[in-house]
Short mmCIF file of C-alpha atoms in Angstrom, two decimals:
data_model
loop_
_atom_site.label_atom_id
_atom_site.label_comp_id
_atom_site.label_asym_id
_atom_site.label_seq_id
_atom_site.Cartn_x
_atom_site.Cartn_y
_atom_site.Cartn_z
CA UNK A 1 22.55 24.67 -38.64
CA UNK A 2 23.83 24.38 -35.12
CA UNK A 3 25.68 21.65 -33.56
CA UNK A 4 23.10 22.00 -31.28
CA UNK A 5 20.26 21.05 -33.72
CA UNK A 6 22.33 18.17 -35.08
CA UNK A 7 22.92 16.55 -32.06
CA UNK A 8 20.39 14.51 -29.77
CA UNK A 9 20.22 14.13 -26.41
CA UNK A 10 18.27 11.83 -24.30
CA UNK A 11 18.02 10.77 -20.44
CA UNK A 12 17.71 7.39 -19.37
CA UNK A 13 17.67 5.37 -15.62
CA UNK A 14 19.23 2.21 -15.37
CA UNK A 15 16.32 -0.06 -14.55
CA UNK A 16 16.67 -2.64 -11.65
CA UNK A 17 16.22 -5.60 -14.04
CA UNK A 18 17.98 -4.15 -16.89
CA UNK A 19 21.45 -4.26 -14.77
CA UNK A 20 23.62 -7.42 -14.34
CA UNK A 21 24.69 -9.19 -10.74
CA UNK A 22 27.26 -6.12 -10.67
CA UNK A 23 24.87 -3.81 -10.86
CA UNK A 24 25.86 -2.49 -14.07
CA UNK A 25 23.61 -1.29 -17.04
CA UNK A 26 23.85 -4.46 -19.51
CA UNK A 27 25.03 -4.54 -22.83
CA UNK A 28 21.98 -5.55 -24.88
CA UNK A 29 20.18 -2.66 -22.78
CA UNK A 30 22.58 -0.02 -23.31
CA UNK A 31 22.38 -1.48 -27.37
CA UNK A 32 18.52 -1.27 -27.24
CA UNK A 33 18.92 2.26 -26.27
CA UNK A 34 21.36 3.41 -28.54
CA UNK A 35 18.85 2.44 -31.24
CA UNK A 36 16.34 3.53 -29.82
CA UNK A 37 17.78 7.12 -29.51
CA UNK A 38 18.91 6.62 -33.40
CA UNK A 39 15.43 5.98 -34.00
CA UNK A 40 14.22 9.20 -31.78
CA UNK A 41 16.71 11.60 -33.50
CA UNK A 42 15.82 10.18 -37.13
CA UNK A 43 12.14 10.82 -36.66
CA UNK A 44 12.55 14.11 -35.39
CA UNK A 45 14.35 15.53 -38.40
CA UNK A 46 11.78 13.60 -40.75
CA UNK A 47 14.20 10.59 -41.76
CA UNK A 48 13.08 8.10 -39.29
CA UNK A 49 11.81 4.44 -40.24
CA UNK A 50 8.26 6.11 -40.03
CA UNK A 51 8.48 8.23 -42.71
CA UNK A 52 10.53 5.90 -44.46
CA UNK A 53 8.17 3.22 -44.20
CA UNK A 54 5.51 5.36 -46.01
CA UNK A 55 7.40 5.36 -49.28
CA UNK A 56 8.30 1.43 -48.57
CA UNK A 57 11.96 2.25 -46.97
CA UNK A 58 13.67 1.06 -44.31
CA UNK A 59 17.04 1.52 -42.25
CA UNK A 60 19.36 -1.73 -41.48
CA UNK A 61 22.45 -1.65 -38.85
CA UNK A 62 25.01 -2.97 -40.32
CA UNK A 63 27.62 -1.96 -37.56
CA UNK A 64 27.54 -1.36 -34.10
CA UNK A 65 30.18 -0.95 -32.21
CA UNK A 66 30.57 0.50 -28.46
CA UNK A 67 33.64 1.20 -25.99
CA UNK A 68 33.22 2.35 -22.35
CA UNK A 69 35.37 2.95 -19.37
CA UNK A 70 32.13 2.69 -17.16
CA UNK A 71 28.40 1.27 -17.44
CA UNK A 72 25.81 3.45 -15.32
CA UNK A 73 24.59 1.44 -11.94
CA UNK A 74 21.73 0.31 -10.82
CA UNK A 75 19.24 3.51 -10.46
CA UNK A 76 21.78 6.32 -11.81
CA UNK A 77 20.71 8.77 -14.68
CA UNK A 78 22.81 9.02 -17.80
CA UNK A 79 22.58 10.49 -21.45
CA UNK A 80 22.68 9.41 -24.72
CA UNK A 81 23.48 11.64 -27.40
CA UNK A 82 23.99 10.95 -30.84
CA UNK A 83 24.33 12.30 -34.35
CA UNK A 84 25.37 11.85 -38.35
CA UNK A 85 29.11 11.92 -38.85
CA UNK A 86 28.94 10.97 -42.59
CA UNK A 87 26.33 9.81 -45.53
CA UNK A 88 27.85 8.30 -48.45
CA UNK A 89 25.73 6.84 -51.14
CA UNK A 90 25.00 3.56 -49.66
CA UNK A 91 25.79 3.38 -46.19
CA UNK A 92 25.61 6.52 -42.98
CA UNK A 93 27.85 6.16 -39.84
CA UNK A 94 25.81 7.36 -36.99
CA UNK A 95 28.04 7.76 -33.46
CA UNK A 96 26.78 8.41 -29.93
CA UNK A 97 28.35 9.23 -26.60
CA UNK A 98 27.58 7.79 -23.02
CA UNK A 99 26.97 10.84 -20.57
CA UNK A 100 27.00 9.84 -16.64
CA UNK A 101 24.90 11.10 -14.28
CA UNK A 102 27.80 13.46 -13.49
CA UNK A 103 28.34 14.77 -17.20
CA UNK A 104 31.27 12.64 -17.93
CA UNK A 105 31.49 10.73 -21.02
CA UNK A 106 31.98 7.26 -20.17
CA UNK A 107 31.73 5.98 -23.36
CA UNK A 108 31.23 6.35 -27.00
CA UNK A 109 29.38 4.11 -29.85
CA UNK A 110 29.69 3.83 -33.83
CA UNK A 111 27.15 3.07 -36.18
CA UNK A 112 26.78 1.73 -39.72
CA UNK A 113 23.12 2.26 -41.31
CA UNK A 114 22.10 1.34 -44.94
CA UNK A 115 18.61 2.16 -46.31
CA UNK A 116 16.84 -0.50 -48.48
CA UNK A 117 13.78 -0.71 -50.38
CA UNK A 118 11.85 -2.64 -48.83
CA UNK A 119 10.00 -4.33 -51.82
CA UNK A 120 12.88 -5.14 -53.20
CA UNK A 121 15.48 -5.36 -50.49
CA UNK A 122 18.05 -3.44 -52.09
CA UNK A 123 20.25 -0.86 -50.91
CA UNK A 124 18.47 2.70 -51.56
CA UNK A 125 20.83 6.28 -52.33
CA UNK A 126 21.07 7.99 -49.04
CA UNK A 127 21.82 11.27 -50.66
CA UNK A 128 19.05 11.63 -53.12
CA UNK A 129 16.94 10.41 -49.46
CA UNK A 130 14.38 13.32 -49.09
CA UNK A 131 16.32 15.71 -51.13
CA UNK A 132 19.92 14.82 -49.52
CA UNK A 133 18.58 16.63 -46.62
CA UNK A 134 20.28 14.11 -44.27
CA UNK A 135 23.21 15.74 -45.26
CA UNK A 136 22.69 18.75 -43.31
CA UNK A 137 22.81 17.02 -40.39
CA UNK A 138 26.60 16.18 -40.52
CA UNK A 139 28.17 16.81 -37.43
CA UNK A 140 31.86 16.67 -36.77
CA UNK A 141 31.18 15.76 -33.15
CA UNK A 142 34.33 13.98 -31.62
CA UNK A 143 33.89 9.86 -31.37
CA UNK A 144 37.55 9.23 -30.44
CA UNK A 145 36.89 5.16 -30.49
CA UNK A 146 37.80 3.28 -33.18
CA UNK A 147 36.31 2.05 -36.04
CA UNK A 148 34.56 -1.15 -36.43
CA UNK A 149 36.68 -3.45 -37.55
CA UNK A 150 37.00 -6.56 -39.55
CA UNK A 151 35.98 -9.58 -37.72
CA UNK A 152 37.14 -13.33 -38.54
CA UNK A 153 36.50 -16.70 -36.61
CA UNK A 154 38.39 -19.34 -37.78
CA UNK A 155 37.22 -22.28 -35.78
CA UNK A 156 34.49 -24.75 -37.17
CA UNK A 157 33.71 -25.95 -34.04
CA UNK A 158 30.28 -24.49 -32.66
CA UNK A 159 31.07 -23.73 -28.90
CA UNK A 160 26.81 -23.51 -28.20
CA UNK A 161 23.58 -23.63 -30.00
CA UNK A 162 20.31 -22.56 -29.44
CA UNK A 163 16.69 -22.13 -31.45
CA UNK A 164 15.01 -18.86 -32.09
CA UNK A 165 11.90 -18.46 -29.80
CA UNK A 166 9.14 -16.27 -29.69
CA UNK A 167 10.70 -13.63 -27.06
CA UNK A 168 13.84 -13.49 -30.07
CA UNK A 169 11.34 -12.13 -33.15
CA UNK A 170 10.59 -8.74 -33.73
CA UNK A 171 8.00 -6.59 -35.57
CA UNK A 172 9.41 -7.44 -38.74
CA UNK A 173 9.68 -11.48 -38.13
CA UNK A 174 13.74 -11.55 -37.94
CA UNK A 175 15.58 -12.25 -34.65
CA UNK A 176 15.93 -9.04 -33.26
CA UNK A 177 19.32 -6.88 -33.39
CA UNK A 178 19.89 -6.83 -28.94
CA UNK A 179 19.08 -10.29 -28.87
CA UNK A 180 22.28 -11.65 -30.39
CA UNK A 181 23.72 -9.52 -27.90
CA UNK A 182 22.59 -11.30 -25.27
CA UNK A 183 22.93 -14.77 -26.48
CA UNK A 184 26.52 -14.01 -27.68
CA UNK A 185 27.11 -12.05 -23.61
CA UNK A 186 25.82 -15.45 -22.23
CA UNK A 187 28.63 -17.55 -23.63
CA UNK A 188 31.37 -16.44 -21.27
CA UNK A 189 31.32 -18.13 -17.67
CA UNK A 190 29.73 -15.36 -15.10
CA UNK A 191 33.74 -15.69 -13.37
CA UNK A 192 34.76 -14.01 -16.35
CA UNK A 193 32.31 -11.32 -15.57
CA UNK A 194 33.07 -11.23 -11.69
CA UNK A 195 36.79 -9.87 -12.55
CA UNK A 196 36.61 -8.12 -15.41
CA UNK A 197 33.96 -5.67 -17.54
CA UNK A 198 33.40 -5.39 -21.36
CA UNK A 199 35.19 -2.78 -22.49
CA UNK A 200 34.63 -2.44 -26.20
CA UNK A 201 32.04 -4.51 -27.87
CA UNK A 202 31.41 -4.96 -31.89
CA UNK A 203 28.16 -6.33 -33.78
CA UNK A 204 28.68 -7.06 -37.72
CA UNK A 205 25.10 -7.53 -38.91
CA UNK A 206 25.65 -9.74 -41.85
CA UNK A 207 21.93 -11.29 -42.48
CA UNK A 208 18.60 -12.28 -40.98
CA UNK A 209 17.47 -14.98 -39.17
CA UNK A 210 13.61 -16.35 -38.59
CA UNK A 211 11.59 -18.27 -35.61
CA UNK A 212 12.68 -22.22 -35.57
CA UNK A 213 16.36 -21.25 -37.04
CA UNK A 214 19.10 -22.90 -35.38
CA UNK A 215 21.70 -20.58 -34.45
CA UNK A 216 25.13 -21.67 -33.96
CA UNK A 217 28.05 -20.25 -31.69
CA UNK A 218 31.41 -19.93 -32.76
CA UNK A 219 34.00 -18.57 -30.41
CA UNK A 220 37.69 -17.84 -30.43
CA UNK A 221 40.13 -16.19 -28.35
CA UNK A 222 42.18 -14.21 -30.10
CA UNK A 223 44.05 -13.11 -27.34
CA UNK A 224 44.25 -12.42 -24.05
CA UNK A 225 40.77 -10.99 -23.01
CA UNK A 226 39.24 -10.72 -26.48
CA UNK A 227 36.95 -12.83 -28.34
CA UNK A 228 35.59 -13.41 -31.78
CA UNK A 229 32.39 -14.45 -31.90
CA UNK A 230 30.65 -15.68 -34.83
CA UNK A 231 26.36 -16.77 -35.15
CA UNK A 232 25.79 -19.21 -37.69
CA UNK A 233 22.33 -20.69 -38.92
CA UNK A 234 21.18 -24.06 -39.86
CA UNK A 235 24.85 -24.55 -39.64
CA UNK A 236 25.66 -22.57 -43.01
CA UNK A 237 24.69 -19.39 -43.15
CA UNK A 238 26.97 -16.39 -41.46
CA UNK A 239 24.23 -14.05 -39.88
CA UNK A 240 26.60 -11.97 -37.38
CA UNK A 241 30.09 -11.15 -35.79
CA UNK A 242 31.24 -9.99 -32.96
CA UNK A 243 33.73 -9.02 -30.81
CA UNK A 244 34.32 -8.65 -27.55
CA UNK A 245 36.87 -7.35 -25.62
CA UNK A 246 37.28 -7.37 -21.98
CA UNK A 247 39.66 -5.39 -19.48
CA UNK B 1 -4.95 11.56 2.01
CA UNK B 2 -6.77 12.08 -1.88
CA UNK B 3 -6.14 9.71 -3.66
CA UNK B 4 -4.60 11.26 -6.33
CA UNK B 5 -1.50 11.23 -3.94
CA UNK B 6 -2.16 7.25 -3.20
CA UNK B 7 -1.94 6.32 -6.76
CA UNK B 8 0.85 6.96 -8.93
CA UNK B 9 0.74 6.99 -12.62
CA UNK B 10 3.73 6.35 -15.20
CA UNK B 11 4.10 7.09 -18.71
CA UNK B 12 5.73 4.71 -21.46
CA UNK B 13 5.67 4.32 -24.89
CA UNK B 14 6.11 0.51 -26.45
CA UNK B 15 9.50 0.96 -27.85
CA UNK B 16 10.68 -1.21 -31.19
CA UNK B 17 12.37 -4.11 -29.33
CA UNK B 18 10.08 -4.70 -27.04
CA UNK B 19 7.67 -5.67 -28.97
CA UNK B 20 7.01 -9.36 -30.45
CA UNK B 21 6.49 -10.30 -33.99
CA UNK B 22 2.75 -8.69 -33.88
CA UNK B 23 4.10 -5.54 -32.93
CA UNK B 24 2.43 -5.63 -29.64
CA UNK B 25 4.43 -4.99 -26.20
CA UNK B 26 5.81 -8.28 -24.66
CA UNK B 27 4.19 -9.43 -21.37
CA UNK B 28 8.11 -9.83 -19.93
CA UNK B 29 7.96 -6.28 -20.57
CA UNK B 30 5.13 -5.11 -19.43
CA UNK B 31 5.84 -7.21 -16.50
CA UNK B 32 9.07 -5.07 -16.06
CA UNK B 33 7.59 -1.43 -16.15
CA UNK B 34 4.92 -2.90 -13.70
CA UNK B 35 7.38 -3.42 -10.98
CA UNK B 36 9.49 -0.89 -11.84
CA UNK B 37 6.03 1.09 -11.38
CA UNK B 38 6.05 -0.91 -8.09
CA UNK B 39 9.50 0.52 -6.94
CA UNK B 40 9.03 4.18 -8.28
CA UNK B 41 5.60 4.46 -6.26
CA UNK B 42 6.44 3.25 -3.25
CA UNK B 43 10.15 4.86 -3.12
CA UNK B 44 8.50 8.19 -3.51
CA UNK B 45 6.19 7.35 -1.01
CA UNK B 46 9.04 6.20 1.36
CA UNK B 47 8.67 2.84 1.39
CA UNK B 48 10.96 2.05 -1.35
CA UNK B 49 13.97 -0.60 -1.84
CA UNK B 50 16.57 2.26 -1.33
CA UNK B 51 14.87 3.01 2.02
CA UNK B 52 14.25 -0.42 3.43
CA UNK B 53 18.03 -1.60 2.46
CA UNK B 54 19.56 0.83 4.74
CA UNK B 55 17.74 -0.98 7.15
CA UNK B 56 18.69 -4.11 6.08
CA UNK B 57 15.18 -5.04 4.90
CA UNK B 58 13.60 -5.95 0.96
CA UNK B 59 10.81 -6.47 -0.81
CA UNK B 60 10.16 -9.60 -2.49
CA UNK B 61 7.57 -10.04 -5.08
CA UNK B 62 5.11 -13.25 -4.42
CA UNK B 63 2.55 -13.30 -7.05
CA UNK B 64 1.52 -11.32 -10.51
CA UNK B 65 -1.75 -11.62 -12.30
CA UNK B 66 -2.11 -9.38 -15.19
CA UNK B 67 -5.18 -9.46 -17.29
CA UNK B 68 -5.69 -7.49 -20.45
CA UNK B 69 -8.04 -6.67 -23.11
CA UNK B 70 -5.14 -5.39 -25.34
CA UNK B 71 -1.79 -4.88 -25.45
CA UNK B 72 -0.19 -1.35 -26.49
CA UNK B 73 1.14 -1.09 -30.12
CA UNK B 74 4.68 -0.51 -31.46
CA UNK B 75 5.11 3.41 -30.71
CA UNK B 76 2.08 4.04 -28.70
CA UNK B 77 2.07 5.76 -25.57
CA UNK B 78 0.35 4.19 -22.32
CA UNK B 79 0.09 5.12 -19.22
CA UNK B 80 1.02 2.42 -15.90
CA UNK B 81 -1.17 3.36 -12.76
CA UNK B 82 -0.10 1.98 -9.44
CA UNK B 83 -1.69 2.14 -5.71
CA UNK B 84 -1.87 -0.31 -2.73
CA UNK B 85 -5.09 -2.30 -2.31
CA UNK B 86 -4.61 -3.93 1.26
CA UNK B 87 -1.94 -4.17 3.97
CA UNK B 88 -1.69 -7.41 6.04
CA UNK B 89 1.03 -8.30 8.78
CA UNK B 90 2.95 -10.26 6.20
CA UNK B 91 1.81 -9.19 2.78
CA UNK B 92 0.45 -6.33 0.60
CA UNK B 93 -1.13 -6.27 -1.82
CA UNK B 94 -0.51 -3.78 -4.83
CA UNK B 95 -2.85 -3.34 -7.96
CA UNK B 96 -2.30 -1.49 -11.24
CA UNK B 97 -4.24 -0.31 -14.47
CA UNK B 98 -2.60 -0.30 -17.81
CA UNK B 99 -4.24 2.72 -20.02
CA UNK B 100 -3.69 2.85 -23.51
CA UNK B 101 -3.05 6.08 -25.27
CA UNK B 102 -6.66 7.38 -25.67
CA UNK B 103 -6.68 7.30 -21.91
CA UNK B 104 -8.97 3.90 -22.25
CA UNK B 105 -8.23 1.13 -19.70
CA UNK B 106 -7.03 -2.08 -21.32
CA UNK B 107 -5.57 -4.00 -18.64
CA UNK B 108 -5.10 -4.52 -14.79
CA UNK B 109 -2.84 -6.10 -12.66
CA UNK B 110 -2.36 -7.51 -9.63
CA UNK B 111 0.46 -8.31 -7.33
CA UNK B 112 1.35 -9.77 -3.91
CA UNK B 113 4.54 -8.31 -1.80
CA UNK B 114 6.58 -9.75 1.66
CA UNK B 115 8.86 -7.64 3.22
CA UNK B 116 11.62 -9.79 4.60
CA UNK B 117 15.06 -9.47 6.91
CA UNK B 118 18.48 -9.07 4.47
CA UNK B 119 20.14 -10.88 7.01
CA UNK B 120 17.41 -13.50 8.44
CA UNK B 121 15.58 -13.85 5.23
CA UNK B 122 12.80 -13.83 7.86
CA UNK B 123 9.39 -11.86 7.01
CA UNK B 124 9.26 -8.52 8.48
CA UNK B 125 5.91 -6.48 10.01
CA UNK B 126 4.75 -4.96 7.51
CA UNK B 127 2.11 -2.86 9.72
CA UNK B 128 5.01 -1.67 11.77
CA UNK B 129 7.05 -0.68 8.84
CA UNK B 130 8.21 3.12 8.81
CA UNK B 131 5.29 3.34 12.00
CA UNK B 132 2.72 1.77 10.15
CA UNK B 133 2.89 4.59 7.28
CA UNK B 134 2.08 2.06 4.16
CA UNK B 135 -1.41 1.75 5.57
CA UNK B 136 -2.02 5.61 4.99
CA UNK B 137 -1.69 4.72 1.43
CA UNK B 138 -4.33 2.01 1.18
CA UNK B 139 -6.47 2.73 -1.30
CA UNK B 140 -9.57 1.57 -2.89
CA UNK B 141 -10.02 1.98 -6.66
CA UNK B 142 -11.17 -0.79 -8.42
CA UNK B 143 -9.14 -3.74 -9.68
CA UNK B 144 -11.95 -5.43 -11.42
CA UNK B 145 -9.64 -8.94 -12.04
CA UNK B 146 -9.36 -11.78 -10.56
CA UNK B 147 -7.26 -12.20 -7.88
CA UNK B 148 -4.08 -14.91 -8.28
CA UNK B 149 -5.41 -18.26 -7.62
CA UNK B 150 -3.80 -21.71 -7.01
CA UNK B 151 -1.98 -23.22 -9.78
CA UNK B 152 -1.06 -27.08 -9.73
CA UNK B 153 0.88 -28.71 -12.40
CA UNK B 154 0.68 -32.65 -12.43
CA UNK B 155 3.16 -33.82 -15.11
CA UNK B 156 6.91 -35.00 -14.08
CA UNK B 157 7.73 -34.72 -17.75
CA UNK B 158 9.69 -31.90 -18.40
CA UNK B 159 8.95 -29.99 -22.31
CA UNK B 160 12.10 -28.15 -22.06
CA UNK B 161 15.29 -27.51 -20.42
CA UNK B 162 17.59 -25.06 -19.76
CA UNK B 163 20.77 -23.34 -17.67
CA UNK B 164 20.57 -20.07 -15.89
CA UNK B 165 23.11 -17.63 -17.46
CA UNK B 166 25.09 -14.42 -16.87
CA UNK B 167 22.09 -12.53 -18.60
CA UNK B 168 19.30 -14.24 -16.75
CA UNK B 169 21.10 -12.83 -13.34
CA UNK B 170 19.98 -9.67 -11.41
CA UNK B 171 21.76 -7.82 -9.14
CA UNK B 172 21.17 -9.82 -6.39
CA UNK B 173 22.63 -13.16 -8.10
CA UNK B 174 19.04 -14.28 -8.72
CA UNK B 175 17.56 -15.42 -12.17
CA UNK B 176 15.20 -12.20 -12.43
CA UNK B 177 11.64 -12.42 -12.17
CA UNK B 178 10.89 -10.83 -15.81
CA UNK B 179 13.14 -13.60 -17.37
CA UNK B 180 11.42 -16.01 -15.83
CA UNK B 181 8.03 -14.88 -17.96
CA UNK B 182 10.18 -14.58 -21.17
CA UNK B 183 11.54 -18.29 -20.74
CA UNK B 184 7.78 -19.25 -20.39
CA UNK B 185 6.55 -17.48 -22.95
CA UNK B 186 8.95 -19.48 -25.29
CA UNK B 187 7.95 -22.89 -24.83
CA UNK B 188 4.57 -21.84 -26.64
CA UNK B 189 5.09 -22.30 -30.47
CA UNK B 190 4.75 -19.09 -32.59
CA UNK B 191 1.90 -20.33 -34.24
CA UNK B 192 -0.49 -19.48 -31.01
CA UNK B 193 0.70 -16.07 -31.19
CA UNK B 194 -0.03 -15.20 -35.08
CA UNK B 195 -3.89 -16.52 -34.05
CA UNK B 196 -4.23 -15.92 -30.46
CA UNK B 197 -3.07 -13.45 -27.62
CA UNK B 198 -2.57 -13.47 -23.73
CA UNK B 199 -5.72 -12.36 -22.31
CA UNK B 200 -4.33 -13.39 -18.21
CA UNK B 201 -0.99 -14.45 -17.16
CA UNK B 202 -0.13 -15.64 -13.31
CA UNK B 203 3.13 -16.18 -11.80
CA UNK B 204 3.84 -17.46 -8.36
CA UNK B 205 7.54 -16.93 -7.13
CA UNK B 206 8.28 -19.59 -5.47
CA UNK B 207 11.95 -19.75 -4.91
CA UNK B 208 15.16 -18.13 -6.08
CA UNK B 209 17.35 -19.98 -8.78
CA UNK B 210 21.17 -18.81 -9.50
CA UNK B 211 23.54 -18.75 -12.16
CA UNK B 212 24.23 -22.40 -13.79
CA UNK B 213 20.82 -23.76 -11.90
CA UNK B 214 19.79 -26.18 -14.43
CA UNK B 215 15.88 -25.17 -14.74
CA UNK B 216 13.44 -27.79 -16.22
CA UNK B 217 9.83 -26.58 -17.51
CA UNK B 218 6.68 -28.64 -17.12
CA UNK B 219 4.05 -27.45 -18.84
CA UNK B 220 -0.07 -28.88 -18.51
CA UNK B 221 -3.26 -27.79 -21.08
CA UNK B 222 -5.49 -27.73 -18.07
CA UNK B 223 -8.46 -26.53 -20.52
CA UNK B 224 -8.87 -25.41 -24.19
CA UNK B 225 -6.40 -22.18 -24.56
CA UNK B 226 -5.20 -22.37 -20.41
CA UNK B 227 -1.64 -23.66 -19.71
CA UNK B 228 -0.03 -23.91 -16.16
CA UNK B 229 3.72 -23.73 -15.93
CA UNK B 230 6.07 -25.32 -13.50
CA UNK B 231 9.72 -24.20 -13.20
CA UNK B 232 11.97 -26.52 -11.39
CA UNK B 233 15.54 -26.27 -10.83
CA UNK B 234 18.13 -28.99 -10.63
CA UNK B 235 15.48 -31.46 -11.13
CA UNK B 236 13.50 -31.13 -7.69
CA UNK B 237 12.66 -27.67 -6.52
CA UNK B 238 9.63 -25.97 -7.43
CA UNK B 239 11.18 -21.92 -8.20
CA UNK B 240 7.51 -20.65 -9.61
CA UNK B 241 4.40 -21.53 -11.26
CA UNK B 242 2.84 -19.80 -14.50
CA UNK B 243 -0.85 -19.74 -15.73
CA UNK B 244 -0.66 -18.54 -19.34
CA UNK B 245 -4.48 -17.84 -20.55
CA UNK B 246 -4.71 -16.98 -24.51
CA UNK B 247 -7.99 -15.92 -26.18
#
C-alpha cells in the first residue's frame, strides 16, 4: 500500500474563539483535533470506534504527547496529518504532524491507543483486530519528537481544585480527554503565557473520572520552564499526568 | 440581489467532544459555529472583522436567542444558515436556521450586532458603513422565534463563584462570549440534563470581563423549567444576563 493511502490529511481554520489572547490556536483545540483526525483516519480504513462499537470495542488514549515550534493564528489554514507507526498486541502508537498554512511542519504529536472490550473493560489484541488488518497501515513516516515520557509529581500539596460539571462529561459519562487540558493550561498565571509559548506538552491518561468528582491539582517545577502536573480525584485516585514545557 | 446570495449556509458535523453526556451538541458550541457563521457571512460579503479592523472599527455581539426543537447527534451532519434581518443606525440584526441532516429545520436563532470605534469604543453608523452596502443584504426569510426579551434577575445571592482564566480569554483579552454560556450551563446539576433539554437560551452581553475578574453567578427559577442568569464581576458589575428555558 502507498504511503499515500496510509497517511491522512486534513485542513482546519483556527477559529476566532478557539485561539488564546495571543492569537494562537489553543492547546485543548489543537488536542481536540488531533483526535478528531485519529478518529477520521480510523473510520475510513474500517477500524474506527464505529465499527468497533458494533462488536462492543472501543479505543482509549493512553498517551498524548505534542511539540511545536509554532501554533497557527487566528484565521490561518493548517493540516493535520496522521498515521500508524506501530501495533503491538496491546497498545498502537499513532503520530501526526502540524502543517502551516505555508506547508511547513510546525509541529509533530505522538499517540498511545489501547482497545478494550467494552463489556468487560479489558484490554483487547490489536493484531487479531479485524484480521490484523491494522497492520497494513504501518507507516514509517518521520515523527522526530520524542517519546512520551515518564511523568512523576512528588508534591502532596494540591496547588487547585475544582468539581466536574456538566460542560466536562462526554458521550460516554467520563470527563472528557481536552478538558484536563484546559483545566491543567489554566493553572499557570496568563504572565507566564505573555512571554513565553508551550512548546512540548504531554497527557498520561491513567483513569476516568465522573460528574460531581473532585479533581485535584498537583504541580511541580521541575525546572526552569517545565512543569509536572498531576489530576487527582476525591483526593486518592491518580487519573492523569502531564507535562508541560515552556520556551 | 436573490437571496440565495443574502443568505449563507455552513456545513458541520457534531464532532465527539463537543457533545455532552447525551451525545447531543453543546449549546456553547453551537453558540460558537453560529458566530463563526456570523463572521464567515458577512466577511465574504465585505463587511467582515478583517475589513472593518483596518479601519479601526468591530463588531460586538449584543444579544443571542437560540431556540430549538433538537439538537444534532454525535456524528451527524447539519447545516448553519445565516442572513441579516434588519439594519438600524446602531444595530443589526442577524438571524439563523440550524438544519439537521435530513435537511429538516430544528432550530433558529437570533442575534443583535453594534458596530463600534477601536479607538473611541463609540458606536459607529451602521447605515453608512462601506456606503450603506449591509442594507443590500437585508433579507426577509422567516425567523419564526421570539425575539430576545428583557431579562431581570432579583437575587443578591450569588450560587457560584469563580476567576476568569488564561483559557476563558480571547484574543482581545476578553472572557469570550461562548465561555460565558459554558460557565452557565454548569451551575445546572446534571440531573436536568439526563430528563430535560434546552428548548431557548438568551444571552445579553452586557460588559467585558478580563483575566483574574472574579465573576459571581446569580441564578432565579422565574417559572417551572425557566432560569435567568446574572453574571457579575468583582462583586458589582452586571457583564451579561442568561435565560436558560428546558423542556
Amino acid at each position: 500500500m502507498s504511503d499515500d493511502k496510509k497517511i491522512g490529511s486534513y485542513k482546519f481554520i483556527a477559529e476566532p474563539f478557539h485561539v488564546d489572547f495571543n492569537g494562537r490556536l489553543t492547546m485543548g483545540v489543537l488536542g481536540n483535533h488531533l483526535l478528531n483526525c485519529a478518529g477520521f483516519h480510523a473510520s475510513e480504513r474500517g477500524f474506527g470506534i464505529a465499527t468497533l462499537n458494533e462488536d462492543n470495542y472501543t479505543w482509549v488514549l493512553s498517551r498524548l504527547a505534542i511539540d511545536l515550534e509554532e501554533m497557527p493564528y487566528q484565521y490561518e489554514e493548517f493540516t493535520v496529518q496522521t498515521w500508524v507507526e506501530n501495533v503491538y498486541r496491546l497498545f498502537t502508537d499513532r503520530n501526526f504532524a502540524i502543517i502551516d498554512k505555508d506547508g511547513k511542519k510546525i509541529g509533530y504529536a505522538r499517540s498511545v491507543w489501547a482497545m478494550i472490550n467494552l463489556n468487560t473493560r479489558k484490554p483487547a489484541d490489536l493484531l487479531t483486530l479485524h484480521g490484523g488488518s491494522i497492520v497494513d497501515y504501518v507507516c514509517d513516516e518521520p515523527c522526530p519528537i520524542e517519546k512520551p515520557s515518564r511523568i512523576k509529581v512528588a508534591t502532596d500539596q494540591p496547588c487547585a481544585k475544582l468539581t466536574a460539571k456538566y460542560s466536562d462529561i462526554d458521550i460516554n459519562g467520563h470527563v472528557n480527554s481536552i478538558r484536563y487540558i484546559e483545566h491543567i493550561l489554566d493553572l499557570f498565571p496568563i504572565d507566564l503565557y505573555k512571554s513565553k509559548r508551550i512548546q512540548r506538552f504531554e497527557m498520561a491518561y491513567v483513569a476516568e473520572s465522573y460528574y460531581g468528582d473532585e479533581l485535584s491539582f498537583f504541580e511541580e517545577e521541575v525546572s526552569e520552564n517545565e512543569y509536572h502536573v498531576e489530576i487527582k480525584k476525591n483526593g486518592s485516585e491518580v487519573v492523569c499526568r502531564a507535562k508541560v514545557k515552556f520556551v
